């Protein structure tokens, strides 16, 4: 184990990548020794059966994988930060009553509501979503839904928002639900969305309260 310690502390990445080669050489030497000790002449066959030996091509693959393009990584990080900030701002404006997350939707957005219920399914445009889901829901409420964001995460062109919504229905009862929205974004707009929520609570609101 002493030679492994020396490699890790003294040679950095090059030493690390050299470990499999050194291990291969040692393994071959040990196999040769064992073959000689047991009196076998089938040394090439024994070597071919050692599938655990790391081949040079595998070492090259590791080296190539670790040499990622810093410029690409930085560009991806900038896109993630921008998308996250854009979504955060839209929710802040929604909470303050000066805007809405739906303002981010591209005209031809694809919005999918998961589960089963009156509004579950896929809507092929922003207008279709507003006409068939958002406006009918607002018509059942005496106060608008106020969002409280628990967290926003970005991964490439995808932004995930976990948030709680609270409002008062037209019959005076509270409406509360927890949502997770997955936004795929392009040029500061949402082009695809998947919405998860407690559909039983949402459907109960729709069933219990008639739109104004």
GROMACS .gro file of C-alpha atoms in nm:
model
  212
    1UNK     CA    1   0.000   0.000   0.000
    2UNK     CA    2   0.302   0.232   0.045
    3UNK     CA    3   0.348   0.283  -0.329
    4UNK     CA    4  -0.019   0.381  -0.366
    5UNK     CA    5   0.019   0.645  -0.096
    6UNK     CA    6   0.323   0.788  -0.269
    7UNK     CA    7   0.139   0.811  -0.598
    8UNK     CA    8  -0.164   0.986  -0.447
    9UNK     CA    9   0.044   1.243  -0.262
   10UNK     CA   10   0.318   1.308  -0.514
   11UNK     CA   11   0.186   1.277  -0.866
   12UNK     CA   12  -0.169   1.412  -0.862
   13UNK     CA   13  -0.400   1.315  -1.146
   14UNK     CA   14  -0.120   1.171  -1.363
   15UNK     CA   15  -0.019   0.942  -1.081
   16UNK     CA   16  -0.382   0.846  -1.024
   17UNK     CA   17  -0.426   0.749  -1.388
   18UNK     CA   18  -0.101   0.552  -1.373
   19UNK     CA   19  -0.227   0.333  -1.090
   20UNK     CA   20  -0.416   0.087  -1.312
   21UNK     CA   21  -0.105   0.038  -1.531
   22UNK     CA   22   0.112  -0.030  -1.229
   23UNK     CA   23  -0.150  -0.262  -1.084
   24UNK     CA   24  -0.169  -0.443  -1.415
   25UNK     CA   25   0.208  -0.490  -1.423
   26UNK     CA   26   0.210  -0.618  -1.063
   27UNK     CA   27  -0.084  -0.850  -1.135
   28UNK     CA   28   0.093  -0.994  -1.438
   29UNK     CA   29   0.407  -1.048  -1.232
   30UNK     CA   30   0.208  -1.224  -0.961
   31UNK     CA   31   0.029  -1.440  -1.216
   32UNK     CA   32   0.367  -1.533  -1.374
   33UNK     CA   33   0.496  -1.624  -1.031
   34UNK     CA   34   0.190  -1.834  -0.952
   35UNK     CA   35   0.205  -2.008  -1.287
   36UNK     CA   36   0.572  -2.096  -1.233
   37UNK     CA   37   0.500  -2.219  -0.882
   38UNK     CA   38   0.220  -2.448  -0.994
   39UNK     CA   39   0.417  -2.574  -1.292
   40UNK     CA   40   0.173  -2.450  -1.558
   41UNK     CA   41   0.289  -2.361  -1.908
   42UNK     CA   42  -0.042  -2.201  -2.012
   43UNK     CA   43   0.063  -1.850  -1.910
   44UNK     CA   44  -0.109  -1.660  -2.198
   45UNK     CA   45  -0.441  -1.835  -2.125
   46UNK     CA   46  -0.419  -1.741  -1.759
   47UNK     CA   47  -0.355  -1.378  -1.850
   48UNK     CA   48  -0.651  -1.366  -2.088
   49UNK     CA   49  -0.878  -1.485  -1.810
   50UNK     CA   50  -0.785  -1.190  -1.587
   51UNK     CA   51  -1.081  -0.971  -1.687
   52UNK     CA   52  -1.018  -0.739  -1.395
   53UNK     CA   53  -0.701  -0.596  -1.553
   54UNK     CA   54  -0.750  -0.238  -1.672
   55UNK     CA   55  -0.675  -0.191  -2.039
   56UNK     CA   56  -0.501   0.120  -2.178
   57UNK     CA   57  -0.816   0.215  -2.368
   58UNK     CA   58  -1.007   0.234  -2.039
   59UNK     CA   59  -0.742   0.466  -1.897
   60UNK     CA   60  -0.777   0.690  -2.202
   61UNK     CA   61  -1.155   0.700  -2.152
   62UNK     CA   62  -1.111   0.811  -1.789
   63UNK     CA   63  -0.864   1.080  -1.893
   64UNK     CA   64  -1.099   1.210  -2.160
   65UNK     CA   65  -1.396   1.212  -1.920
   66UNK     CA   66  -1.207   1.415  -1.661
   67UNK     CA   67  -1.096   1.673  -1.918
   68UNK     CA   68  -1.436   1.839  -1.958
   69UNK     CA   69  -1.461   2.173  -2.133
   70UNK     CA   70  -1.458   2.450  -1.869
   71UNK     CA   71  -1.622   2.693  -2.113
   72UNK     CA   72  -1.921   2.461  -2.162
   73UNK     CA   73  -1.957   2.409  -1.788
   74UNK     CA   74  -1.948   2.783  -1.726
   75UNK     CA   75  -2.207   2.850  -1.998
   76UNK     CA   76  -2.440   2.587  -1.850
   77UNK     CA   77  -2.399   2.737  -1.503
   78UNK     CA   78  -2.485   3.083  -1.633
   79UNK     CA   79  -2.800   2.950  -1.803
   80UNK     CA   80  -2.907   2.775  -1.482
   81UNK     CA   81  -2.854   3.088  -1.272
   82UNK     CA   82  -3.041   3.306  -1.519
   83UNK     CA   83  -3.337   3.067  -1.544
   84UNK     CA   84  -3.356   3.030  -1.167
   85UNK     CA   85  -3.348   3.406  -1.117
   86UNK     CA   86  -3.617   3.458  -1.382
   87UNK     CA   87  -3.853   3.209  -1.218
   88UNK     CA   88  -3.781   3.346  -0.870
   89UNK     CA   89  -3.866   3.696  -0.987
   90UNK     CA   90  -4.194   3.582  -1.140
   91UNK     CA   91  -4.301   3.415  -0.815
   92UNK     CA   92  -4.200   3.723  -0.614
   93UNK     CA   93  -4.415   3.938  -0.841
   94UNK     CA   94  -4.700   3.689  -0.811
   95UNK     CA   95  -4.680   3.699  -0.432
   96UNK     CA   96  -4.671   4.081  -0.438
   97UNK     CA   97  -4.971   4.098  -0.670
   98UNK     CA   98  -4.776   4.259  -0.956
   99UNK     CA   99  -4.744   3.960  -1.187
  100UNK     CA  100  -4.773   3.584  -1.221
  101UNK     CA  101  -4.564   3.281  -1.310
  102UNK     CA  102  -4.799   3.232  -1.604
  103UNK     CA  103  -4.648   3.547  -1.756
  104UNK     CA  104  -4.341   3.333  -1.832
  105UNK     CA  105  -4.528   3.090  -2.056
  106UNK     CA  106  -4.451   3.086  -2.425
  107UNK     CA  107  -4.763   3.118  -2.644
  108UNK     CA  108  -4.719   2.758  -2.765
  109UNK     CA  109  -4.622   2.613  -2.427
  110UNK     CA  110  -4.711   2.251  -2.351
  111UNK     CA  111  -4.849   2.230  -1.997
  112UNK     CA  112  -4.930   1.890  -1.842
  113UNK     CA  113  -5.125   1.848  -1.519
  114UNK     CA  114  -5.061   1.506  -1.372
  115UNK     CA  115  -5.307   1.275  -1.201
  116UNK     CA  116  -5.680   1.240  -1.256
  117UNK     CA  117  -5.954   1.498  -1.222
  118UNK     CA  118  -6.144   1.764  -1.406
  119UNK     CA  119  -5.835   1.952  -1.526
  120UNK     CA  120  -5.576   1.672  -1.556
  121UNK     CA  121  -5.424   1.643  -1.900
  122UNK     CA  122  -5.208   1.833  -2.147
  123UNK     CA  123  -5.275   2.184  -2.277
  124UNK     CA  124  -5.107   2.284  -2.601
  125UNK     CA  125  -5.095   2.661  -2.558
  126UNK     CA  126  -5.085   2.931  -2.293
  127UNK     CA  127  -5.429   3.050  -2.392
  128UNK     CA  128  -5.577   2.701  -2.362
  129UNK     CA  129  -5.437   2.670  -2.009
  130UNK     CA  130  -5.568   3.010  -1.906
  131UNK     CA  131  -5.914   2.953  -2.055
  132UNK     CA  132  -5.965   2.596  -1.933
  133UNK     CA  133  -5.785   2.591  -1.597
  134UNK     CA  134  -5.661   2.922  -1.460
  135UNK     CA  135  -5.964   3.143  -1.525
  136UNK     CA  136  -6.222   2.884  -1.407
  137UNK     CA  137  -6.018   2.830  -1.090
  138UNK     CA  138  -5.994   3.204  -1.021
  139UNK     CA  139  -6.371   3.229  -1.069
  140UNK     CA  140  -6.414   2.990  -0.775
  141UNK     CA  141  -6.198   3.201  -0.542
  142UNK     CA  142  -6.274   3.524  -0.359
  143UNK     CA  143  -5.901   3.595  -0.313
  144UNK     CA  144  -5.617   3.508  -0.550
  145UNK     CA  145  -5.379   3.224  -0.475
  146UNK     CA  146  -5.073   3.351  -0.289
  147UNK     CA  147  -4.759   3.140  -0.345
  148UNK     CA  148  -4.496   3.062  -0.085
  149UNK     CA  149  -4.186   2.916  -0.246
  150UNK     CA  150  -4.009   2.639  -0.059
  151UNK     CA  151  -3.727   2.600  -0.309
  152UNK     CA  152  -3.617   2.655  -0.667
  153UNK     CA  153  -3.361   2.434  -0.839
  154UNK     CA  154  -3.208   2.458  -1.187
  155UNK     CA  155  -3.046   2.185  -1.394
  156UNK     CA  156  -2.954   2.281  -1.748
  157UNK     CA  157  -3.265   2.421  -1.913
  158UNK     CA  158  -3.493   2.272  -1.645
  159UNK     CA  159  -3.618   2.464  -1.339
  160UNK     CA  160  -3.804   2.292  -1.055
  161UNK     CA  161  -4.024   2.492  -0.818
  162UNK     CA  162  -4.172   2.355  -0.496
  163UNK     CA  163  -4.432   2.590  -0.354
  164UNK     CA  164  -4.744   2.617  -0.139
  165UNK     CA  165  -5.052   2.804  -0.254
  166UNK     CA  166  -5.323   2.948  -0.034
  167UNK     CA  167  -5.648   3.133  -0.114
  168UNK     CA  168  -6.006   3.172   0.005
  169UNK     CA  169  -6.285   3.011  -0.194
  170UNK     CA  170  -6.610   3.188  -0.276
  171UNK     CA  171  -6.788   2.988  -0.004
  172UNK     CA  172  -6.547   3.130   0.258
  173UNK     CA  173  -6.345   2.812   0.306
  174UNK     CA  174  -5.967   2.806   0.270
  175UNK     CA  175  -5.804   2.645  -0.029
  176UNK     CA  176  -5.450   2.517   0.029
  177UNK     CA  177  -5.235   2.299  -0.192
  178UNK     CA  178  -4.873   2.210  -0.251
  179UNK     CA  179  -4.734   2.216  -0.602
  180UNK     CA  180  -4.420   2.103  -0.781
  181UNK     CA  181  -4.372   2.253  -1.126
  182UNK     CA  182  -4.110   2.144  -1.374
  183UNK     CA  183  -4.028   2.415  -1.628
  184UNK     CA  184  -3.823   2.360  -1.942
  185UNK     CA  185  -3.704   2.703  -2.048
  186UNK     CA  186  -3.572   2.874  -2.356
  187UNK     CA  187  -3.495   3.244  -2.397
  188UNK     CA  188  -3.649   3.331  -2.057
  189UNK     CA  189  -3.977   3.159  -2.143
  190UNK     CA  190  -4.134   2.834  -2.032
  191UNK     CA  191  -4.178   2.610  -2.336
  192UNK     CA  192  -4.281   2.294  -2.151
  193UNK     CA  193  -4.421   2.236  -1.802
  194UNK     CA  194  -4.532   1.945  -1.585
  195UNK     CA  195  -4.741   2.027  -1.278
  196UNK     CA  196  -4.777   1.800  -0.974
  197UNK     CA  197  -5.031   1.883  -0.702
  198UNK     CA  198  -5.287   1.724  -0.471
  199UNK     CA  199  -5.556   1.670  -0.733
  200UNK     CA  200  -5.808   1.554  -0.473
  201UNK     CA  201  -5.802   1.899  -0.308
  202UNK     CA  202  -5.815   2.076  -0.642
  203UNK     CA  203  -6.103   1.865  -0.773
  204UNK     CA  204  -6.290   1.912  -0.445
  205UNK     CA  205  -6.268   2.288  -0.491
  206UNK     CA  206  -6.400   2.262  -0.843
  207UNK     CA  207  -6.683   2.032  -0.736
  208UNK     CA  208  -6.782   2.221  -0.423
  209UNK     CA  209  -6.770   2.578  -0.554
  210UNK     CA  210  -6.945   2.709  -0.864
  211UNK     CA  211  -6.762   2.976  -1.068
  212UNK     CA  212  -6.891   3.330  -1.033
   0.00000   0.00000   0.00000
